[in-house]
Amino acid sequence: MGWSENVMAQGVLGFFQACVWLVWNVGLYWQRRLWHWLTEKSDKRLLIETLNASRQFEEWHAAALELDRLLGNDVWRASQADYPNNYYNYELIAQRTYVLEEAIANGDIMQIHDLLRSGLERNPGGILNPKLYSKANAGTKILIEDYYTLVVEAIRIFTIWPSNLVEQGVVERGPTPQMKMDLLHDARMSYGRTVLVLQGGSIFGLCHLGVVKAMYERGLLPRIIAGTATGAIMAAWVGVHTETELLDCLKGERINLGAFAASSERAAAKSNVSSGWIWLQTFHRRVRRFLQSGFILDPDVLEETVRANVGEMTFGEAYNRTQRILNITISPSGPGAITLLNYLTAPHILIWSAALVSNAADRSKTRIRLMCKDSEGRIVPYENFPATKRPYRSTPATPKESPLSRLGELFNVEHFIISQARPYIAPFLYPSLRRSRTSVFAVFARFMLWEFQHRLRQLDILGLLSPGIKRLLLDEIVPGPALTLVPEIRLADWARLLRNPTGAEVDHWIERGERSVWPNAAQLEVRLSVEQELEKSYQLVRRGPVDSEERARGKGPKRRKTRAASAGKSL
């Protein structure tokens, strides 16, 4: 081999070695990147884990704000316009914000009166569009939040403003108590009221207590609460407690579950199968009970538990004690029978009996009957609702005939917050606000659920659906705008359906219910803050002249500087 051939061979060998070295280093680089990606968590993943692990709303909200900053959503929140989507009329909201801020800054009480009289509505400029609340984790457009902050402050200022204000020896006439009463009364009527509807859930229905707790802590719990099935029991527990008692009662340790504990002990003593098969025995027993009596849980144990926690209180007594409007919906026992029980339609009926009847999927299969107090305070059966009745084929309820429509007629309700926890529906539903991407399987399951419910409604229209199946599988018709709250249901939670509730179980579900409210906190504030302030101000004015101490309390925290004033000047 000559010298030139030797050099060429060495060159080829060197080139081959260089290629191997290059491939080795590139592979090593990507192997390290992959290992880093698998073992090291990004800031985004850490913040998402913090959101999922948060136990308090403040901790969750702080992580949500930081996540929005990391993703750039804070820029979207700060901008007024929403190009290219234009989900709301930002020019209208900016103009109203500017005018309100100017009136408050100048102390022009009559202009505040005129603005409140003519400008109060629940959805001005389309600001309740769900897409405005699904972009950022911690809120919506700051312009919208500023607008509602100013509206609430204007209502508060108008309420506490003195009729005669003396400044530098000059008496300035302010709104009279009658003017305040007229404005607040008319504003409440035109704005409408909200009802919190607690729908079913079996054991999952304990989430409703968490929903109530989270809304109460945010000062957003409506005075009107309605419940169906398990939701009726939760609504009854809330409806018999005053404002000062409520928060302390929303704990597992405060709920009397002794009847369920005794039932579990009796079942364990009678069981002659291994612990691994107890769940199958429990499932068989509950299915058989449902087919025979319309109840999933033992009605005797359920009755003992509800009476121990609610007491022998009627709807009228509960309203007089708490000023909270409790509503329980029941399945009709015959044509023309009422299906909505409250302090107006059924003031003397015992709440525990109404909650128990609401849990019966088919009243034709159960001997549970409504109980009431007579004129002498004795507990007697409510004879207008027979214990048993021959099944009948009823026509389907139209939106105007549904219990929730009746609720709107009685209490001026035109807005609904739905807490949905039915185990055969909730896993396939999305909350009204959903930011995370969903799998193809989840979308397909949701589509199949819609199709199934559509076919059931067709059978109901034809009169071919039995009352029990209709009560179990078909939701009540919601005759107005609604926001749906759905708890996160995991695979392991299905095993809890066959357990009797304990204090620890209650606390677990309460936390689940709270977490379903936190992502919706911003929209709940926008939907309910003005209504709540109108209600408080109206009750305050009804009591008489506002004294100095109440006036000092009514001032509230100092409002943050809004970002819409400068923009409003150019509109």
mmCIF file of C-alpha atoms in Angstrom, residues 163-458:
data_model
loop_
_atom_site.group_PDB
_atom_site.id
_atom_site.type_symbol
_atom_site.label_atom_id
_atom_site.label_comp_id
_atom_site.label_asym_id
_atom_site.label_seq_id
_atom_site.Cartn_x
_atom_site.Cartn_y
_atom_site.Cartn_z
ATOM 1 C CA SER A 163 -80.906 62.423 54.047
ATOM 2 C CA ASN A 164 -79.501 65.767 55.197
ATOM 3 C CA LEU A 165 -75.767 66.360 54.871
ATOM 4 C CA VAL A 166 -74.346 69.456 56.601
ATOM 5 C CA GLU A 167 -71.062 70.737 55.188
ATOM 6 C CA GLN A 168 -69.604 74.137 56.111
ATOM 7 C CA GLY A 169 -72.959 75.263 57.449
ATOM 8 C CA VAL A 170 -74.818 74.390 54.249
ATOM 9 C CA VAL A 171 -77.498 71.713 54.340
ATOM 10 C CA GLU A 172 -77.494 69.483 51.284
ATOM 11 C CA ARG A 173 -80.555 67.368 50.667
ATOM 12 C CA GLY A 174 -79.879 63.708 50.038
ATOM 13 C CA PRO A 175 -82.151 60.816 49.122
ATOM 14 C CA THR A 176 -85.010 60.265 51.552
ATOM 15 C CA PRO A 177 -85.595 56.836 53.122
ATOM 16 C CA GLN A 178 -88.563 56.364 50.786
ATOM 17 C CA MET A 179 -86.387 57.126 47.738
ATOM 18 C CA LYS A 180 -83.883 54.550 48.930
ATOM 19 C CA MET A 181 -86.609 51.989 49.513
ATOM 20 C CA ASP A 182 -88.158 52.603 46.104
ATOM 21 C CA LEU A 183 -84.854 52.345 44.242
ATOM 22 C CA LEU A 184 -83.642 49.212 46.033
ATOM 23 C CA HIS A 185 -87.032 47.499 45.726
ATOM 24 C CA ASP A 186 -87.302 48.239 42.011
ATOM 25 C CA ALA A 187 -83.662 47.292 41.386
ATOM 26 C CA ARG A 188 -84.134 43.922 43.126
ATOM 27 C CA MET A 189 -87.220 43.233 41.049
ATOM 28 C CA SER A 190 -85.613 44.142 37.729
ATOM 29 C CA TYR A 191 -82.295 42.447 38.499
ATOM 30 C CA GLY A 192 -83.931 39.169 39.501
ATOM 31 C CA ARG A 193 -82.831 36.635 42.085
ATOM 32 C CA THR A 194 -80.651 33.561 42.058
ATOM 33 C CA VAL A 195 -81.359 30.087 43.400
ATOM 34 C CA LEU A 196 -78.749 27.483 44.297
ATOM 35 C CA VAL A 197 -80.066 24.110 43.093
ATOM 36 C CA LEU A 198 -78.558 20.988 44.679
ATOM 37 C CA GLN A 199 -79.279 18.035 42.397
ATOM 38 C CA GLY A 200 -79.080 14.459 43.636
ATOM 39 C CA GLY A 201 -75.845 12.601 44.049
ATOM 40 C CA SER A 202 -76.253 9.654 46.449
ATOM 41 C CA ILE A 203 -72.981 9.681 48.433
ATOM 42 C CA PHE A 204 -71.557 12.120 45.874
ATOM 43 C CA GLY A 205 -74.275 14.536 47.011
ATOM 44 C CA LEU A 206 -72.189 15.379 50.066
ATOM 45 C CA CYS A 207 -70.247 17.609 47.657
ATOM 46 C CA HIS A 208 -73.165 20.032 47.897
ATOM 47 C CA LEU A 209 -72.083 20.952 51.423
ATOM 48 C CA GLY A 210 -68.682 21.971 50.061
ATOM 49 C CA VAL A 211 -70.340 24.104 47.387
ATOM 50 C CA VAL A 212 -72.414 25.858 50.063
ATOM 51 C CA LYS A 213 -69.347 26.354 52.264
ATOM 52 C CA ALA A 214 -67.207 27.859 49.499
ATOM 53 C CA MET A 215 -69.966 30.221 48.376
ATOM 54 C CA TYR A 216 -70.730 31.241 51.953
ATOM 55 C CA GLU A 217 -67.085 32.050 52.673
ATOM 56 C CA ARG A 218 -67.023 34.276 49.586
ATOM 57 C CA GLY A 219 -70.232 36.020 50.686
ATOM 58 C CA LEU A 220 -72.064 34.705 47.608
ATOM 59 C CA LEU A 221 -74.522 32.168 49.029
ATOM 60 C CA PRO A 222 -78.046 32.941 47.722
ATOM 61 C CA ARG A 223 -80.925 33.171 50.171
ATOM 62 C CA ILE A 224 -82.937 30.780 47.998
ATOM 63 C CA ILE A 225 -81.848 27.122 47.990
ATOM 64 C CA ALA A 226 -83.576 24.194 46.291
ATOM 65 C CA GLY A 227 -82.775 20.508 46.586
ATOM 66 C CA THR A 228 -83.712 17.212 44.947
ATOM 67 C CA ALA A 229 -83.056 13.684 46.279
ATOM 68 C CA THR A 230 -79.759 13.735 48.210
ATOM 69 C CA GLY A 231 -79.559 17.439 47.404
ATOM 70 C CA ALA A 232 -82.838 17.877 49.331
ATOM 71 C CA ILE A 233 -81.188 16.483 52.475
ATOM 72 C CA MET A 234 -78.215 18.809 52.049
ATOM 73 C CA ALA A 235 -80.528 21.769 51.396
ATOM 74 C CA ALA A 236 -82.544 20.897 54.514
ATOM 75 C CA TRP A 237 -79.363 20.851 56.620
ATOM 76 C CA VAL A 238 -78.431 24.302 55.301
ATOM 77 C CA GLY A 239 -81.968 25.709 55.492
ATOM 78 C CA VAL A 240 -82.459 25.153 59.229
ATOM 79 C CA HIS A 241 -79.288 26.963 60.346
ATOM 80 C CA THR A 242 -78.812 30.698 60.744
ATOM 81 C CA GLU A 243 -75.987 32.728 59.224
ATOM 82 C CA THR A 244 -73.939 32.571 62.437
ATOM 83 C CA GLU A 245 -74.375 28.797 62.762
ATOM 84 C CA LEU A 246 -73.884 27.756 59.175
ATOM 85 C CA LEU A 247 -70.101 27.741 58.751
ATOM 86 C CA ASP A 248 -69.539 25.759 61.940
ATOM 87 C CA CYS A 249 -72.136 23.193 60.863
ATOM 88 C CA LEU A 250 -70.498 22.450 57.512
ATOM 89 C CA LYS A 251 -68.093 19.941 59.026
ATOM 90 C CA GLY A 252 -68.217 16.177 59.146
ATOM 91 C CA GLU A 253 -67.895 16.099 62.920
ATOM 92 C CA ARG A 254 -71.029 18.227 63.362
ATOM 93 C CA ILE A 255 -73.294 15.912 61.361
ATOM 94 C CA ASN A 256 -74.984 13.118 63.305
ATOM 95 C CA LEU A 257 -74.264 9.876 61.436
ATOM 96 C CA GLY A 258 -74.921 7.500 64.310
ATOM 97 C CA ALA A 259 -77.705 5.675 62.467
ATOM 98 C CA PHE A 260 -75.379 4.798 59.577
ATOM 99 C CA ALA A 261 -72.661 3.653 61.989
ATOM 100 C CA ALA A 262 -75.130 1.353 63.771
ATOM 101 C CA SER A 263 -76.366 0.038 60.407
ATOM 102 C CA SER A 264 -72.799 -0.776 59.326
ATOM 103 C CA GLU A 265 -72.194 -2.667 62.582
ATOM 104 C CA ARG A 266 -75.388 -4.684 62.174
ATOM 105 C CA ALA A 267 -74.526 -5.520 58.548
ATOM 106 C CA ALA A 268 -71.015 -6.641 59.528
ATOM 107 C CA ALA A 269 -72.374 -8.828 62.326
ATOM 108 C CA LYS A 270 -74.899 -10.530 60.036
ATOM 109 C CA SER A 271 -72.544 -10.965 57.091
ATOM 110 C CA ASN A 272 -71.209 -14.502 56.638
ATOM 111 C CA VAL A 273 -69.015 -13.748 53.625
ATOM 112 C CA SER A 274 -65.409 -12.635 53.404
ATOM 113 C CA SER A 275 -64.600 -8.942 53.479
ATOM 114 C CA GLY A 276 -63.662 -9.053 49.806
ATOM 115 C CA TRP A 277 -67.259 -9.914 48.867
ATOM 116 C CA ILE A 278 -69.051 -7.530 51.217
ATOM 117 C CA TRP A 279 -69.185 -4.851 48.517
ATOM 118 C CA LEU A 280 -70.985 -7.278 46.170
ATOM 119 C CA GLN A 281 -73.492 -8.133 48.881
ATOM 120 C CA THR A 282 -74.061 -4.429 49.574
ATOM 121 C CA PHE A 283 -74.551 -3.705 45.877
ATOM 122 C CA HIS A 284 -77.079 -6.513 45.549
ATOM 123 C CA ARG A 285 -78.969 -5.363 48.633
ATOM 124 C CA ARG A 286 -79.207 -1.743 47.439
ATOM 125 C CA VAL A 287 -80.318 -2.655 43.926
ATOM 126 C CA ARG A 288 -83.034 -4.904 45.330
ATOM 127 C CA ARG A 289 -84.147 -2.163 47.736
ATOM 128 C CA PHE A 290 -84.332 0.351 44.903
ATOM 129 C CA LEU A 291 -86.498 -1.953 42.782
ATOM 130 C CA GLN A 292 -88.801 -2.711 45.717
ATOM 131 C CA SER A 293 -89.138 0.663 47.460
ATOM 132 C CA GLY A 294 -87.542 3.305 45.265
ATOM 133 C CA PHE A 295 -84.766 3.962 47.825
ATOM 134 C CA ILE A 296 -81.076 3.190 47.391
ATOM 135 C CA LEU A 297 -80.199 3.638 51.079
ATOM 136 C CA ASP A 298 -82.226 2.054 53.873
ATOM 137 C CA PRO A 299 -85.194 4.444 54.326
ATOM 138 C CA ASP A 300 -85.408 3.749 58.072
ATOM 139 C CA VAL A 301 -81.729 4.621 58.570
ATOM 140 C CA LEU A 302 -82.096 7.626 56.278
ATOM 141 C CA GLU A 303 -85.136 8.860 58.199
ATOM 142 C CA GLU A 304 -83.373 8.511 61.545
ATOM 143 C CA THR A 305 -80.352 10.415 60.235
ATOM 144 C CA VAL A 306 -82.348 13.258 58.674
ATOM 145 C CA ARG A 307 -84.521 13.707 61.780
ATOM 146 C CA ALA A 308 -81.474 13.706 64.037
ATOM 147 C CA ASN A 309 -79.871 16.517 62.029
ATOM 148 C CA VAL A 310 -82.845 18.594 60.910
ATOM 149 C CA GLY A 311 -85.235 18.108 63.818
ATOM 150 C CA GLU A 312 -89.012 18.481 63.799
ATOM 151 C CA MET A 313 -88.959 21.829 62.016
ATOM 152 C CA THR A 314 -91.462 22.902 59.386
ATOM 153 C CA PHE A 315 -90.780 25.038 56.329
ATOM 154 C CA GLY A 316 -92.502 28.001 57.947
ATOM 155 C CA GLU A 317 -90.523 27.655 61.191
ATOM 156 C CA ALA A 318 -87.244 27.345 59.295
ATOM 157 C CA TYR A 319 -87.943 30.531 57.319
ATOM 158 C CA ASN A 320 -88.886 32.486 60.445
ATOM 159 C CA ARG A 321 -85.688 31.333 62.125
ATOM 160 C CA THR A 322 -83.166 31.795 59.310
ATOM 161 C CA GLN A 323 -84.858 34.035 56.693
ATOM 162 C CA ARG A 324 -83.506 31.543 54.169
ATOM 163 C CA ILE A 325 -85.958 30.250 51.562
ATOM 164 C CA LEU A 326 -85.697 26.468 51.509
ATOM 165 C CA ASN A 327 -87.301 24.585 48.607
ATOM 166 C CA ILE A 328 -87.558 20.818 48.165
ATOM 167 C CA THR A 329 -88.859 19.238 44.963
ATOM 168 C CA ILE A 330 -90.693 15.901 45.065
ATOM 169 C CA SER A 331 -92.162 13.605 42.464
ATOM 170 C CA PRO A 332 -95.926 14.083 41.991
ATOM 171 C CA SER A 333 -98.244 11.514 43.591
ATOM 172 C CA GLY A 334 -101.038 12.280 41.142
ATOM 173 C CA PRO A 335 -102.251 14.730 38.520
ATOM 174 C CA GLY A 336 -102.300 18.291 39.801
ATOM 175 C CA ALA A 337 -100.269 17.555 42.962
ATOM 176 C CA ILE A 338 -97.719 20.150 43.987
ATOM 177 C CA THR A 339 -94.078 19.270 43.494
ATOM 178 C CA LEU A 340 -92.369 22.298 45.070
ATOM 179 C CA LEU A 341 -92.449 22.598 48.864
ATOM 180 C CA ASN A 342 -91.442 25.789 50.678
ATOM 181 C CA TYR A 343 -92.705 28.173 53.343
ATOM 182 C CA LEU A 344 -95.366 29.544 50.974
ATOM 183 C CA THR A 345 -96.716 26.368 49.365
ATOM 184 C CA ALA A 346 -96.361 24.040 52.372
ATOM 185 C CA PRO A 347 -95.555 26.016 55.550
ATOM 186 C CA HIS A 348 -96.695 23.295 57.988
ATOM 187 C CA ILE A 349 -94.970 20.289 56.365
ATOM 188 C CA LEU A 350 -92.001 18.858 58.262
ATOM 189 C CA ILE A 351 -88.737 19.363 56.405
ATOM 190 C CA TRP A 352 -87.332 15.933 57.219
ATOM 191 C CA SER A 353 -90.356 14.198 55.684
ATOM 192 C CA ALA A 354 -90.124 16.295 52.512
ATOM 193 C CA ALA A 355 -86.412 15.484 52.159
ATOM 194 C CA LEU A 356 -87.133 11.789 52.638
ATOM 195 C CA VAL A 357 -89.946 11.756 50.068
ATOM 196 C CA SER A 358 -87.678 13.590 47.619
ATOM 197 C CA ASN A 359 -85.222 10.693 47.846
ATOM 198 C CA ALA A 360 -87.791 8.162 46.647
ATOM 199 C CA ALA A 361 -87.246 7.615 42.927
ATOM 200 C CA ASP A 362 -90.817 6.317 42.539
ATOM 201 C CA ARG A 363 -93.402 7.229 45.165
ATOM 202 C CA SER A 364 -95.760 4.517 43.986
ATOM 203 C CA LYS A 365 -93.364 1.931 45.468
ATOM 204 C CA THR A 366 -92.859 3.424 48.935
ATOM 205 C CA ARG A 367 -94.973 3.968 52.014
ATOM 206 C CA ILE A 368 -93.081 7.094 53.028
ATOM 207 C CA ARG A 369 -95.524 9.955 53.416
ATOM 208 C CA LEU A 370 -95.288 13.650 54.114
ATOM 209 C CA MET A 371 -95.867 14.730 57.713
ATOM 210 C CA CYS A 372 -97.064 18.085 59.015
ATOM 211 C CA LYS A 373 -97.940 19.901 62.243
ATOM 212 C CA ASP A 374 -101.578 20.593 62.951
ATOM 213 C CA SER A 375 -102.961 23.662 64.705
ATOM 214 C CA GLU A 376 -102.084 22.154 68.107
ATOM 215 C CA GLY A 377 -98.498 21.305 67.147
ATOM 216 C CA ARG A 378 -99.069 17.565 66.807
ATOM 217 C CA ILE A 379 -97.275 15.672 64.030
ATOM 218 C CA VAL A 380 -99.825 14.064 61.704
ATOM 219 C CA PRO A 381 -99.785 12.737 58.114
ATOM 220 C CA TYR A 382 -100.396 15.270 55.385
ATOM 221 C CA GLU A 383 -103.522 13.740 53.880
ATOM 222 C CA ASN A 384 -103.287 15.570 50.562
ATOM 223 C CA PHE A 385 -100.314 13.323 49.738
ATOM 224 C CA PRO A 386 -101.467 9.659 50.092
ATOM 225 C CA ALA A 387 -98.943 7.087 51.251
ATOM 226 C CA THR A 388 -99.507 4.930 48.184
ATOM 227 C CA LYS A 389 -101.122 5.732 44.904
ATOM 228 C CA ARG A 390 -101.855 3.782 41.782
ATOM 229 C CA PRO A 391 -99.245 4.516 39.125
ATOM 230 C CA TYR A 392 -100.473 6.753 36.381
ATOM 231 C CA ARG A 393 -99.211 7.883 33.005
ATOM 232 C CA SER A 394 -98.479 11.573 33.217
ATOM 233 C CA THR A 395 -97.752 14.055 30.486
ATOM 234 C CA PRO A 396 -94.209 15.425 30.524
ATOM 235 C CA ALA A 397 -93.558 18.682 32.304
ATOM 236 C CA THR A 398 -93.059 21.634 30.036
ATOM 237 C CA PRO A 399 -90.576 24.353 31.045
ATOM 238 C CA LYS A 400 -93.454 26.477 32.382
ATOM 239 C CA GLU A 401 -94.733 23.577 34.527
ATOM 240 C CA SER A 402 -91.444 22.456 36.048
ATOM 241 C CA PRO A 403 -90.812 23.023 39.778
ATOM 242 C CA LEU A 404 -88.017 25.467 39.003
ATOM 243 C CA SER A 405 -90.378 27.550 36.870
ATOM 244 C CA ARG A 406 -92.779 27.666 39.799
ATOM 245 C CA LEU A 407 -89.861 28.832 41.913
ATOM 246 C CA GLY A 408 -89.335 31.733 39.538
ATOM 247 C CA GLU A 409 -92.990 32.730 39.763
ATOM 248 C CA LEU A 410 -92.998 32.738 43.555
ATOM 249 C CA PHE A 411 -89.683 34.464 44.288
ATOM 250 C CA ASN A 412 -88.700 36.346 41.110
ATOM 251 C CA VAL A 413 -85.972 33.809 40.350
ATOM 252 C CA GLU A 414 -84.528 34.025 36.855
ATOM 253 C CA HIS A 415 -80.953 32.874 37.414
ATOM 254 C CA PHE A 416 -79.756 29.419 38.486
ATOM 255 C CA ILE A 417 -76.586 27.998 40.016
ATOM 256 C CA ILE A 418 -76.716 24.212 39.552
ATOM 257 C CA SER A 419 -74.616 21.920 41.721
ATOM 258 C CA GLN A 420 -74.705 18.617 39.835
ATOM 259 C CA ALA A 421 -73.386 15.504 41.595
ATOM 260 C CA ARG A 422 -75.482 12.623 40.274
ATOM 261 C CA PRO A 423 -73.036 9.691 39.936
ATOM 262 C CA TYR A 424 -74.419 8.543 36.576
ATOM 263 C CA ILE A 425 -74.235 12.059 35.078
ATOM 264 C CA ALA A 426 -71.468 14.055 36.816
ATOM 265 C CA PRO A 427 -68.502 11.976 35.512
ATOM 266 C CA PHE A 428 -69.541 12.734 31.928
ATOM 267 C CA LEU A 429 -70.358 16.406 32.401
ATOM 268 C CA TYR A 430 -68.045 19.364 32.085
ATOM 269 C CA PRO A 431 -68.414 22.364 34.371
ATOM 270 C CA SER A 432 -69.703 25.531 32.714
ATOM 271 C CA LEU A 433 -66.078 26.687 32.742
ATOM 272 C CA ARG A 434 -63.371 24.286 31.616
ATOM 273 C CA ARG A 435 -59.829 25.329 30.766
ATOM 274 C CA SER A 436 -57.982 22.047 30.378
ATOM 275 C CA ARG A 437 -58.026 20.029 27.180
ATOM 276 C CA THR A 438 -60.271 17.015 27.145
ATOM 277 C CA SER A 439 -59.588 13.587 25.719
ATOM 278 C CA VAL A 440 -61.381 12.181 22.696
ATOM 279 C CA PHE A 441 -62.907 9.534 24.950
ATOM 280 C CA ALA A 442 -64.346 12.176 27.306
ATOM 281 C CA VAL A 443 -65.897 14.084 24.398
ATOM 282 C CA PHE A 444 -67.382 10.869 23.000
ATOM 283 C CA ALA A 445 -68.779 9.876 26.430
ATOM 284 C CA ARG A 446 -70.360 13.289 26.811
ATOM 285 C CA PHE A 447 -71.931 13.027 23.350
ATOM 286 C CA MET A 448 -73.349 9.590 24.168
ATOM 287 C CA LEU A 449 -74.831 10.945 27.415
ATOM 288 C CA TRP A 450 -76.564 13.752 25.502
ATOM 289 C CA GLU A 451 -77.937 11.250 23.008
ATOM 290 C CA PHE A 452 -79.166 8.975 25.789
ATOM 291 C CA GLN A 453 -80.941 11.821 27.597
ATOM 292 C CA HIS A 454 -82.470 13.014 24.317
ATOM 293 C CA ARG A 455 -83.962 9.571 23.693
ATOM 294 C CA LEU A 456 -85.286 9.455 27.248
ATOM 295 C CA ARG A 457 -87.037 12.794 26.744
ATOM 296 C CA GLN A 458 -88.605 11.475 23.562
#
